[in-house]
CSV table of C-alpha atoms and ligand atoms in Angstrom, one decimal:
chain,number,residue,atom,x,y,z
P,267,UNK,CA,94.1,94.0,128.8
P,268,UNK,CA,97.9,94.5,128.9
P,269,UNK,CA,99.4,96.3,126.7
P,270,UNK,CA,102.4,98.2,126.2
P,271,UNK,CA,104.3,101.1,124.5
P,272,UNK,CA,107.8,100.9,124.2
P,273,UNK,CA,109.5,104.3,123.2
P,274,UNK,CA,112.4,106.1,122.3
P,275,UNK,CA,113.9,108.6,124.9
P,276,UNK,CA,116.3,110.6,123.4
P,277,UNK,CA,117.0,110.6,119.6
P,278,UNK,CA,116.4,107.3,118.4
P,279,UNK,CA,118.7,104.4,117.9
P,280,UNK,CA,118.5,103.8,121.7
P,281,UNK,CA,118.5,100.1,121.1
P,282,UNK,CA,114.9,99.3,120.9
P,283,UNK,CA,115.1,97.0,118.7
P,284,UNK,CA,116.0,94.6,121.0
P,285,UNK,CA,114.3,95.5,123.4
P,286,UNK,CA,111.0,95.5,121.6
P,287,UNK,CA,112.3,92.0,120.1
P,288,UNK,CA,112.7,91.1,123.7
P,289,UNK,CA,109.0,92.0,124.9
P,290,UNK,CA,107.4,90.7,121.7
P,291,UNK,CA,108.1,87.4,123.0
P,292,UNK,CA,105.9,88.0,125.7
P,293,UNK,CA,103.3,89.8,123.2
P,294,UNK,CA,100.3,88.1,120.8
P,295,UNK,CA,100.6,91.2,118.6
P,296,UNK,CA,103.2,93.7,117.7
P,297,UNK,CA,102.4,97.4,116.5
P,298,UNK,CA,104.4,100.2,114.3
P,299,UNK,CA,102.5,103.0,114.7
P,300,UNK,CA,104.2,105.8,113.2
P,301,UNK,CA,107.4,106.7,110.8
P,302,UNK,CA,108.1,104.6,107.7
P,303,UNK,CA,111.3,102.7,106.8
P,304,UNK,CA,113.5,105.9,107.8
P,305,UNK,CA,113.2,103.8,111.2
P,306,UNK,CA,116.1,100.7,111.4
P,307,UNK,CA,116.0,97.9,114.3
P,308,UNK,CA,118.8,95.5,114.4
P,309,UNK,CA,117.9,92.4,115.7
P,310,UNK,CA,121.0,89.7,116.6
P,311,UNK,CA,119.3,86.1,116.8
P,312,UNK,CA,121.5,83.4,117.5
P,313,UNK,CA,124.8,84.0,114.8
P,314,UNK,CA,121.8,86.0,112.6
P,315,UNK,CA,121.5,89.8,112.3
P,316,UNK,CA,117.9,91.2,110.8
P,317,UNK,CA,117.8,94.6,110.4
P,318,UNK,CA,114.0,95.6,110.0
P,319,UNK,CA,113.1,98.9,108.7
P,320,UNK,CA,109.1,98.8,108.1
P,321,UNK,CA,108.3,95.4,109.2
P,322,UNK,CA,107.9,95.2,113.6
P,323,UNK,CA,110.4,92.9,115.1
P,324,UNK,CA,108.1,90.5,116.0
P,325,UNK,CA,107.6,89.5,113.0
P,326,UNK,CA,111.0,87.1,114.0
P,327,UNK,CA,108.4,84.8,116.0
P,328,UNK,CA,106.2,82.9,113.5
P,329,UNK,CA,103.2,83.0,115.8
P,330,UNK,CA,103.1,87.2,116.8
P,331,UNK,CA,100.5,89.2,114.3
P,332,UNK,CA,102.4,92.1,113.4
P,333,UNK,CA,100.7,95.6,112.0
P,334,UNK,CA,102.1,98.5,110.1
P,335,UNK,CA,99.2,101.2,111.7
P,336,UNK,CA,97.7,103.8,110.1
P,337,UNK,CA,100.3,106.5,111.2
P,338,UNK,CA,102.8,105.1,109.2
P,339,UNK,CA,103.9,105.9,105.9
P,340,UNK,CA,104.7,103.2,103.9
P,341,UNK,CA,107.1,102.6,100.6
P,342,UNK,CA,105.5,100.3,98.4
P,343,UNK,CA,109.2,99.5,97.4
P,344,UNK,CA,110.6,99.2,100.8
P,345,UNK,CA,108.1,97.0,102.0
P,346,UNK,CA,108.0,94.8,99.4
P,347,UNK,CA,112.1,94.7,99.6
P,348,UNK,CA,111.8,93.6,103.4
P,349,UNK,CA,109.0,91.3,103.1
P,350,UNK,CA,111.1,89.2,100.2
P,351,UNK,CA,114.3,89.4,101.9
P,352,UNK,CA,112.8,88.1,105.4
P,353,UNK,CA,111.0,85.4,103.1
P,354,UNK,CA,114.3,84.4,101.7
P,355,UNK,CA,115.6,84.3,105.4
P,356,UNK,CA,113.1,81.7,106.3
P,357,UNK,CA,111.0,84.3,108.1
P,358,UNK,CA,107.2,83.7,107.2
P,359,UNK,CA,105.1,87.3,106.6
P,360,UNK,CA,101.8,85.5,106.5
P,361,UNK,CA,100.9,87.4,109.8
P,362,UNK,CA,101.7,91.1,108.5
P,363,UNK,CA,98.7,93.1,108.2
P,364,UNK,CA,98.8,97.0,106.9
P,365,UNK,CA,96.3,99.7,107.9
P,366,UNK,CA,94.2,100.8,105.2
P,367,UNK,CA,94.6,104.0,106.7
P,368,UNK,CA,98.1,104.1,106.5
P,369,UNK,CA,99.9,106.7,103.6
P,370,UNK,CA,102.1,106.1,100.8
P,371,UNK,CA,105.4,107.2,100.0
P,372,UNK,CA,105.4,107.6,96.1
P,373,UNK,CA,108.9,108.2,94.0
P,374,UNK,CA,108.1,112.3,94.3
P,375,UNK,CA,108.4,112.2,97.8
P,376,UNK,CA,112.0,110.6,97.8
P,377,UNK,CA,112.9,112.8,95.1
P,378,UNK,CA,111.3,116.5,97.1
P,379,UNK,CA,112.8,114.6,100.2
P,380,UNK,CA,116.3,115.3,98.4
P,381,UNK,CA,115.9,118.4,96.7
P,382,UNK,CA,114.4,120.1,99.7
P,383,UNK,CA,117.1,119.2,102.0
P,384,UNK,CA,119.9,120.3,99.7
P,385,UNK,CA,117.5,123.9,99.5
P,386,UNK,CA,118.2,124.1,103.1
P,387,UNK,CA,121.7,124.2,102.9
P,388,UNK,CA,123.5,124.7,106.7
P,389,UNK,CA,120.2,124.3,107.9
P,390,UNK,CA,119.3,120.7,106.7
P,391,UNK,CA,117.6,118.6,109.1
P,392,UNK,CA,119.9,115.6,108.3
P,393,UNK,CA,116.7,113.8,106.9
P,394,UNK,CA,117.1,109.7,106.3
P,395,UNK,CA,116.1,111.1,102.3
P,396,UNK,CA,113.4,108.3,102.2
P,397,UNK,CA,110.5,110.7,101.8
P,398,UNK,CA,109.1,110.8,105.4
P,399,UNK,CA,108.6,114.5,105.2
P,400,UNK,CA,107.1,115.1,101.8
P,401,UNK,CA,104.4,112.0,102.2
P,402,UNK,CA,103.5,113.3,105.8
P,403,UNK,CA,103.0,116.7,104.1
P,404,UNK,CA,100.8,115.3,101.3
P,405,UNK,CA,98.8,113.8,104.7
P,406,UNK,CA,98.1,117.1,106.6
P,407,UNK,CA,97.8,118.8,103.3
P,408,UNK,CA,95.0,116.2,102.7
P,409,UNK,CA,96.1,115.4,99.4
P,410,UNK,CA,97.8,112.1,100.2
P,411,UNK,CA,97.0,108.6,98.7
P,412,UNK,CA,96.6,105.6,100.8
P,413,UNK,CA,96.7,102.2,101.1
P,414,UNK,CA,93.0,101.3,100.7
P,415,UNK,CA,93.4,103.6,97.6
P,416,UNK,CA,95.7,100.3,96.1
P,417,UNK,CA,92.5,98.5,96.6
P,418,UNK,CA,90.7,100.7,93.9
P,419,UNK,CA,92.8,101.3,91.4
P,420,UNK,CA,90.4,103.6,89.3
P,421,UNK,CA,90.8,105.6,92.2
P,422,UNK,CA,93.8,105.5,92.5
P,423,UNK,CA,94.6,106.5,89.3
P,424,UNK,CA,92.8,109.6,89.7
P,425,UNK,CA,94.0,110.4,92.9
P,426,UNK,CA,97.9,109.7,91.6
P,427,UNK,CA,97.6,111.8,88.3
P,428,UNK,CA,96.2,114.8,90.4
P,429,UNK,CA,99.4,114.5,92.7
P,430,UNK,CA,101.8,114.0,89.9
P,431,UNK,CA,100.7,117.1,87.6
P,432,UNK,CA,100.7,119.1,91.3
P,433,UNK,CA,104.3,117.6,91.8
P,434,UNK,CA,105.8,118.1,88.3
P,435,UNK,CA,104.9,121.4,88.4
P,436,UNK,CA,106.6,122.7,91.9
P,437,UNK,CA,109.3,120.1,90.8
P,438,UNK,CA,109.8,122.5,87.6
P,439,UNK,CA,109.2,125.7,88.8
P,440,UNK,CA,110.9,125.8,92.8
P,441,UNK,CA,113.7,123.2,91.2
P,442,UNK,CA,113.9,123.5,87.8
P,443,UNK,CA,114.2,119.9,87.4
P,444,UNK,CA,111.9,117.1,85.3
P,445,UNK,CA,109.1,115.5,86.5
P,446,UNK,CA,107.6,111.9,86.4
P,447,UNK,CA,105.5,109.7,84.7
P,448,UNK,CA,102.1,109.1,86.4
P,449,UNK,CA,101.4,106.0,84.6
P,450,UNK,CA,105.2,104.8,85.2
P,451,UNK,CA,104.7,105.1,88.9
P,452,UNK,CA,101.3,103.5,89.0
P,453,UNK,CA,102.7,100.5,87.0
P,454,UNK,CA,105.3,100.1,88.9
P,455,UNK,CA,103.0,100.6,92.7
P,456,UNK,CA,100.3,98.2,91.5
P,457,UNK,CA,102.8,95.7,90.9
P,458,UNK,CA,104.2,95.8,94.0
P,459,UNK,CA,100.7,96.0,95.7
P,460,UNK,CA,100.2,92.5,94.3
P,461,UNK,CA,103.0,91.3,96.8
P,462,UNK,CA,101.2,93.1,100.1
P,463,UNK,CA,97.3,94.1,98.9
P,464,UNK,CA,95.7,91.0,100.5
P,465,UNK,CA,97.5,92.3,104.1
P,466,UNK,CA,95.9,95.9,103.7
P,467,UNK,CA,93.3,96.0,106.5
P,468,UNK,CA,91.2,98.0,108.7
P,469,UNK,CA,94.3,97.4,111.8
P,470,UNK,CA,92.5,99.3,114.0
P,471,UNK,CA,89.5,96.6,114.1
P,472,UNK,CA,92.1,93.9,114.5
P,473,UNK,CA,93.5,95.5,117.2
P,474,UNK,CA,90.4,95.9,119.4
P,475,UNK,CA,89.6,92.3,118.8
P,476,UNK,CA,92.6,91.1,120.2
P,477,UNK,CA,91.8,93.8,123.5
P,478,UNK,CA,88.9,92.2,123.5
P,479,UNK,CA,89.9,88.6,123.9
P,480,UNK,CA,92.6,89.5,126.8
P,481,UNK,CA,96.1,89.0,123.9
P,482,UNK,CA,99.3,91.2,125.1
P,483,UNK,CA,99.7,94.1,123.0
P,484,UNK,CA,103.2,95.6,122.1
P,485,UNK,CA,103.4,99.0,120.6
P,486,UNK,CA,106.8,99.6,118.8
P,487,UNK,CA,107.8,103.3,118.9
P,488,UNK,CA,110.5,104.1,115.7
P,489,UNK,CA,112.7,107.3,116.5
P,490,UNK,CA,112.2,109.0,119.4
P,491,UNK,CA,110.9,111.0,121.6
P,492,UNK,CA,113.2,114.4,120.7
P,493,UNK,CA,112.8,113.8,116.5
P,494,UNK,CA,108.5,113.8,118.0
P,495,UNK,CA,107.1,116.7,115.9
P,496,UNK,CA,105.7,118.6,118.9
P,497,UNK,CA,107.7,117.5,121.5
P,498,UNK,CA,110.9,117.0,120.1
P,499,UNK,CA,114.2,119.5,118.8
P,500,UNK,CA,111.9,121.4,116.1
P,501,UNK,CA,112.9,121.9,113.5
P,502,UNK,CA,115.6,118.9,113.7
P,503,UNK,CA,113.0,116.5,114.3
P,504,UNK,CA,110.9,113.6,111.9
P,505,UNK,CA,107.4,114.4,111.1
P,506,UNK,CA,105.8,111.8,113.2
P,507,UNK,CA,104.9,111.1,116.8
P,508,UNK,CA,107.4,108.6,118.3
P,509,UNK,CA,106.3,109.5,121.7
P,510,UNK,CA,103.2,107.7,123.4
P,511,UNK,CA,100.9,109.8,122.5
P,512,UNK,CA,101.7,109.0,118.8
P,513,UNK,CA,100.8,105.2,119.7
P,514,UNK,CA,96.5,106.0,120.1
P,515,UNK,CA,96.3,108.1,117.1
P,516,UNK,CA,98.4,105.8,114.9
P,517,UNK,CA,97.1,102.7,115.6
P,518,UNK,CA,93.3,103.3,116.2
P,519,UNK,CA,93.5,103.0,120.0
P,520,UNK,CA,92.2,104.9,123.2
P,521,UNK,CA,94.6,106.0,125.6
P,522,UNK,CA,92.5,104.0,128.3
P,523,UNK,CA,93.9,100.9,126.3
P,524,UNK,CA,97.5,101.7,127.3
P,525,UNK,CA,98.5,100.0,130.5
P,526,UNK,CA,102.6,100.7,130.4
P,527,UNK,CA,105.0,102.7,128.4
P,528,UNK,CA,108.3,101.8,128.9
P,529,UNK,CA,110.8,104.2,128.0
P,530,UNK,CA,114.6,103.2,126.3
P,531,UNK,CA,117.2,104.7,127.6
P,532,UNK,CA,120.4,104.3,126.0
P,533,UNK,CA,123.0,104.0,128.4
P,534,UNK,CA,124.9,107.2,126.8
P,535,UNK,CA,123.2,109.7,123.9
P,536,UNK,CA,123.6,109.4,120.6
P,537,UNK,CA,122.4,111.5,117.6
P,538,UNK,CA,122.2,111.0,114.0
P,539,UNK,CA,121.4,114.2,112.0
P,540,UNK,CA,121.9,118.1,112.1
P,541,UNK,CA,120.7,119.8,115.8
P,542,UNK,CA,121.8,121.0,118.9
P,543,UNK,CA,123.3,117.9,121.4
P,544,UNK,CA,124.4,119.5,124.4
P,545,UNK,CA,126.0,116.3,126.1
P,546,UNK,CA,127.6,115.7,123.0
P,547,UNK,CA,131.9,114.5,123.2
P,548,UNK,CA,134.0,116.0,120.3
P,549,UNK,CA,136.9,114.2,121.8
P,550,UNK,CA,138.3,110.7,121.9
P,551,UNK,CA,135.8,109.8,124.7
P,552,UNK,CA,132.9,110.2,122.1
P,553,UNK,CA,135.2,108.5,119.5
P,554,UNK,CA,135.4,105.3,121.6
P,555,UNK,CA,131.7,105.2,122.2
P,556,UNK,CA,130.7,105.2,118.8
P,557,UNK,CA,133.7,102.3,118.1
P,558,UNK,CA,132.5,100.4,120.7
P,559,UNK,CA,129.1,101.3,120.6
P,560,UNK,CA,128.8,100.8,116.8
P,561,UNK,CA,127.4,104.0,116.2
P,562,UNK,CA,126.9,104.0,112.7
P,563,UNK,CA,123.1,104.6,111.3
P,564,UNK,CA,121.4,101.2,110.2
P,565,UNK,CA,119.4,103.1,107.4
P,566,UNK,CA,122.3,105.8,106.6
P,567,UNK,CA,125.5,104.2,107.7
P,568,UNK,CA,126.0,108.0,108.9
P,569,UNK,CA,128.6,107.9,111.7
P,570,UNK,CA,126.1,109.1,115.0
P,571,UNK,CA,127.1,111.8,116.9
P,572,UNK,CA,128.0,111.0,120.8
P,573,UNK,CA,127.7,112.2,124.1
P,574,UNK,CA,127.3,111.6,127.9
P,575,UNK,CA,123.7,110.4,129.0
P,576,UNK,CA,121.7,113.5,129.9
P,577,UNK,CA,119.0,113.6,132.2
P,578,UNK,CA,117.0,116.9,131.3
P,579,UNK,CA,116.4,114.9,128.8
P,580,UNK,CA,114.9,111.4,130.2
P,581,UNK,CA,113.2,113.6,132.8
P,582,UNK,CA,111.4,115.2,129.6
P,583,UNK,CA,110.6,111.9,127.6
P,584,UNK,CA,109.2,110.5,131.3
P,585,UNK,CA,106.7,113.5,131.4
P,586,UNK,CA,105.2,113.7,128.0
P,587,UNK,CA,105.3,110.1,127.8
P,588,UNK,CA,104.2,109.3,130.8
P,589,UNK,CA,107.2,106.6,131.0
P,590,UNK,CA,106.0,103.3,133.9
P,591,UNK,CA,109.0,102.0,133.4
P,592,UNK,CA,112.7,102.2,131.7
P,593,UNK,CA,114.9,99.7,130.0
P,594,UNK,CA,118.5,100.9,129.7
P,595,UNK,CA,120.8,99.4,126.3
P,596,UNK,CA,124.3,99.5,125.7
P,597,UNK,CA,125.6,99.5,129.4
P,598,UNK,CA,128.7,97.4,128.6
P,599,UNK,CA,129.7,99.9,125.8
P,600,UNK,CA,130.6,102.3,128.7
P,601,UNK,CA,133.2,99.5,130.2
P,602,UNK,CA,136.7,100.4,131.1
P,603,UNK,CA,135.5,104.1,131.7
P,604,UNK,CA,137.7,106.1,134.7
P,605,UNK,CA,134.6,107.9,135.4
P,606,UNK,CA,131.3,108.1,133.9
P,607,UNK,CA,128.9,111.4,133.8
P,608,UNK,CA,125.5,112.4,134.2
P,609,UNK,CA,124.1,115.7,132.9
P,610,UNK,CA,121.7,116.8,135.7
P,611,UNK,CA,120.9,120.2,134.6
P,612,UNK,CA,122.0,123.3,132.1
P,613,UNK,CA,123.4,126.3,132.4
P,614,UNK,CA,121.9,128.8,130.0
P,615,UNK,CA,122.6,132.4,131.0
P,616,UNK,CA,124.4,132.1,134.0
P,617,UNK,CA,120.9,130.3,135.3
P,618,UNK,CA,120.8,126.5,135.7
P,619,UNK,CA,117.6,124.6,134.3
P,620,UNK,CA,116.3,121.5,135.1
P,621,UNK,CA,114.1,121.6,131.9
P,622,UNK,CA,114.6,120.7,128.3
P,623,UNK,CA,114.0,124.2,127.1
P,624,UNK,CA,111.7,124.8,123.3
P,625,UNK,CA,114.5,127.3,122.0
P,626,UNK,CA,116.8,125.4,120.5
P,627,UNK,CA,119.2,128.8,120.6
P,628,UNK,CA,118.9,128.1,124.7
P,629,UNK,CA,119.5,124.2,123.7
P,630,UNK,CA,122.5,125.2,121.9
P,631,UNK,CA,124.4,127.6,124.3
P,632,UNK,CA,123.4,125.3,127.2
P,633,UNK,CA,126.3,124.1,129.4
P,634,UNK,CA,125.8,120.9,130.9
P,635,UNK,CA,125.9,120.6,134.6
P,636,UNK,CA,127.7,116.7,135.0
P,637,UNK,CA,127.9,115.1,137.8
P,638,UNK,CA,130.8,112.5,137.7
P,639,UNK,CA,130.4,109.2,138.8
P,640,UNK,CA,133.2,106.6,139.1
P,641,UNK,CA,133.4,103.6,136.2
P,642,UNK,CA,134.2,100.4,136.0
P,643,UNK,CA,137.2,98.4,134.8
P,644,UNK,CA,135.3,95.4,134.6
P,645,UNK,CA,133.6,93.8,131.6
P,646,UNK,CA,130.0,93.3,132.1
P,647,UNK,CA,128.4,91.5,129.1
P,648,UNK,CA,128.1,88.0,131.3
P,649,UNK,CA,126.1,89.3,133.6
P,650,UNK,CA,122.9,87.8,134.4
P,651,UNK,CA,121.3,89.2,137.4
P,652,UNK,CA,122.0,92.9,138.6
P,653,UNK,CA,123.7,91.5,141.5
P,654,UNK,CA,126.3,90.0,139.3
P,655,UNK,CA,127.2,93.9,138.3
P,656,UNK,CA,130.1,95.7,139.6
P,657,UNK,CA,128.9,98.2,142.6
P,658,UNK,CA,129.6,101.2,140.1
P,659,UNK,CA,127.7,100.0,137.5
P,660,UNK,CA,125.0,99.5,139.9
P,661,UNK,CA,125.7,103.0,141.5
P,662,UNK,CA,125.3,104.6,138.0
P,663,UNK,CA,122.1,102.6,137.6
P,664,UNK,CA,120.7,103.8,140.9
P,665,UNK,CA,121.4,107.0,140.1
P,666,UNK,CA,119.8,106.9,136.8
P,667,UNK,CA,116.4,105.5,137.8
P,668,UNK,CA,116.6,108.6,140.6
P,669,UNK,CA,117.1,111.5,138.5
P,670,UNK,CA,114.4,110.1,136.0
P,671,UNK,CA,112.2,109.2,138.9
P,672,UNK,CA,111.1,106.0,137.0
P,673,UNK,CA,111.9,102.4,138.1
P,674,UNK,CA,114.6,100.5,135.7
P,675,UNK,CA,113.1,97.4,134.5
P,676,UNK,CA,115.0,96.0,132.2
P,677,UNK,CA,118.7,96.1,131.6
P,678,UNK,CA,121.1,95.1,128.2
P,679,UNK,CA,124.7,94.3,128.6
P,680,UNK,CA,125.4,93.5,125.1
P,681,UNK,CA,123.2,92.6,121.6
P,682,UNK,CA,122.1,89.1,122.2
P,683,UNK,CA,118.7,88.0,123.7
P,684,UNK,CA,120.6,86.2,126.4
P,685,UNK,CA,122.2,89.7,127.3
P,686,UNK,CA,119.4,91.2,129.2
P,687,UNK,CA,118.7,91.6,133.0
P,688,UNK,CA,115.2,91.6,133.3
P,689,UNK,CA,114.4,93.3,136.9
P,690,UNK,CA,110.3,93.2,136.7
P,691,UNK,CA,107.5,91.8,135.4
P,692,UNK,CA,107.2,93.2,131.4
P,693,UNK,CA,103.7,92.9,131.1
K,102,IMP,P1,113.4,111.9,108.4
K,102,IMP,O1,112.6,111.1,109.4
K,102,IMP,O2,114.1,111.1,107.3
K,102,IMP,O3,112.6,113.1,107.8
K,102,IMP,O4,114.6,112.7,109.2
K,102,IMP,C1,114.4,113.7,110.1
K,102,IMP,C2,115.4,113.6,111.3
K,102,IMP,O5,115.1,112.4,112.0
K,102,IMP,C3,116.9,113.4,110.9
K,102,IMP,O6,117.7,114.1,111.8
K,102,IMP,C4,117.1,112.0,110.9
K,102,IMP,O7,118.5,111.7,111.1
K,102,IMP,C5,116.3,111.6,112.1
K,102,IMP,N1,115.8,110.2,112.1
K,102,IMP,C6,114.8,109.6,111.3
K,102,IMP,N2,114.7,108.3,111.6
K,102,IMP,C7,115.6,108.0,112.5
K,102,IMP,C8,115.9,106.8,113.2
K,102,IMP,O8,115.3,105.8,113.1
K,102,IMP,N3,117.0,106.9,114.1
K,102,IMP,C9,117.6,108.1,114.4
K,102,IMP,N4,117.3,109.2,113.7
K,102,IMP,C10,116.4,109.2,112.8
């Protein structure tokens, strides 16, 4: 029963995409389990780029079932959008199946998505604006609608014109703006449920079945593990569980059917959004990392803030994650560095911590404590092996794994598939 969870250590974007493109090679079925399409994987294949939002990136290998779990919140628009530009691509769907379980984003939720961020003012979270917030609100507040509720449309009329007539009104009275049509909206979601209603399943069933019969099993963390709801910089954080945790309740799993959780690491931080970064560069070192790092958001094409890589912060995603492993990204966008640093602790009140504190008022006055390694001239994206790495880039490596206290596995020197260093066994 191998099976694996691959997540996000620090605030998404770490490059997991191709990792988790990488592993679902090895896999029989690949799992979202959480977030919606504010989540965006780029993909390179041969001279081909996908960038996925909803869909999980095994979906790139015609034979790999992929689910969309019931932790997820789906766009009927979105998803339809993806599926019908991977089709035109030449990229089958026939193996998507969607939990029945799973929520909806509706048009409301895009639009309170909006309107609540701009009532935040300085204190906006930075949100992706695609209604992640609002539809996991709906969920906890128990009035949300889900899939299965596209396969009874008398139901989900009812269930839609009770949300709609709740919506209008805090739309008009907090906002002071119009509402929508209930019957445009379910129109328009029954329409597109035509396109994806034969995939909506119970996932969770699926899933065990293919435990049972011995398949490799890839769960696909989106964000990560500091946007997690509880464990991440609250309130700067989604509204989801991106850590491993987040992978049993969203897909319908016990926790006794994880066997690894491999942690991504990119080789530098990287953050997208409002919230303390305390490694973060203002300067023309954090400049060229996002140049040469391409640190521009796939969903947002917001420039990403950047910083050195900081290891209160692995150390954290290892423990509440329970990380096996780590796979480090983007090691060659550090090339042609004088020196490279590592934040090994902060300063906050005169008193160094090891520990990512919960105040993010201690986050933000925290002074990094770096320790300075030396770089490397060389460029790095031929390598094949780790022996074919310069000694610093192994050093900084070394010294990676040992502050985390979890063995590298897995290492990317640049965006293609052949650009990886694979050091152990995946599954
Ligand atoms: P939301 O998920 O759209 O509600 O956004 C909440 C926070 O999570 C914002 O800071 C977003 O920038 C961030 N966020 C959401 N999805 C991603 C992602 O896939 N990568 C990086 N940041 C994300």
């Amino acid at each position: 029963m191998p099976s694996t969870v691959i997540v996000g250590t620090q605030w998404g974007d770490e490059g997991k995409g191709k990792v988790t493109d990488f592993l679902a090679e090895r896999a029989d079925v690949v799992v979202r389990y959480q977030g919606g399409n504010n989540a965006g994987h780029t993909v390179v294949v041969g001279e081909e780029e996908f960038r996925l939002r909803l869909v999980p990136s095994g979906i790139l290998y015609p034979e790999k079932l992929c689910l969309l779990g019931n932790g997820m919140v789906i766009d009927p628009e979105a998803l339809v959008t993806e599926m019908e530009e991977l089709e035109a691509r030449g990229v089958s769907t026939a193996n998507l199946r969607i939990s029945d379980r799973a929520h909806l984003i509706l048009p409301y939720h895009k639009r309170l998505d909006e309107l609540e961020e701009m009532g935040r003012g300085k204190g906006k979270i930075g949100t992706t604006g695609r209604g992640i917030g609002p539809a996991y609100n709906d969920k906890s507040a128990r009035i949300g609608i889900r899939t299965a509720d596209l396969l009874d449309p008398a139901e989900f009329h009812e269930k839609l014109k009770a949300n709609v007539e709740l919506k209008n009104h805090y739309l008009k009275q907090v906002f002071g703006v119009e509402g929508f049509s209930a019957a445009a909206i379910e129109e328009r979601v029954l329409a597109l449920a035509e396109k994806f209603k034969d995939r909506i399943t119970d996932t969770s069933v699926v899933l065990h079945d293919a435990l049972r019969a011995g398949k490799n099993i890839l769960f696909e963390g989106a964000q990560g593990t500091f946007l997690d709801l509880d464990h991440g910089t609250y309130p700067f954080v989604t509204s989801s569980h991106p850590t491993a945790g987040g992978a049993c309740i969203g897909s319908g799993v016990g926790p006794t059917a994880i066997t690894k959780v491999i942690g991504v690491v990119k080789a530098y931080t990287t953050r997208v959004g409002s919230g303390p970064f305390p490694t973060e560069l203002r300067d023309s070192i954090g400049d060229r990392l996002r140049e040469r790092g391409h640190e521009f958001g796939t969903v947002t094409g917001r420039p990403r803030r950047c910083g050195w890589l900081d290891a209160v912060m692995l150390r954290y995603a290892a423990r509440v994650s329970g990380l096996t492993g780590i796979a480090i990204t983007k090691l060659d966008v550090l090339d042609g560095l004088d020196t490279v640093k590592i934040c090994t602790g902060y300063r906050i009140k005169g008193e160094v911590t090891e520990y990512f504190p919960a105040s993010l008022k201690a986050v933000e006055s925290a002074e990094p404590v770096y320790e300075e390694l030396p770089g490397w001239s060389e460029s790095i994206g031929a390598a094949t092996r780790l022996e074919d790495l310069p000694a610093n880039t192994r050093r900084y490596l070394d010294r990676i794994a040992e502050l985390i206290g979890v063995p590298i596995i897995l290492v990317s020197v640049g965006q293609r598939r052949n650009q990886t260093l694979v050091l152990e066994d995946l599954f």
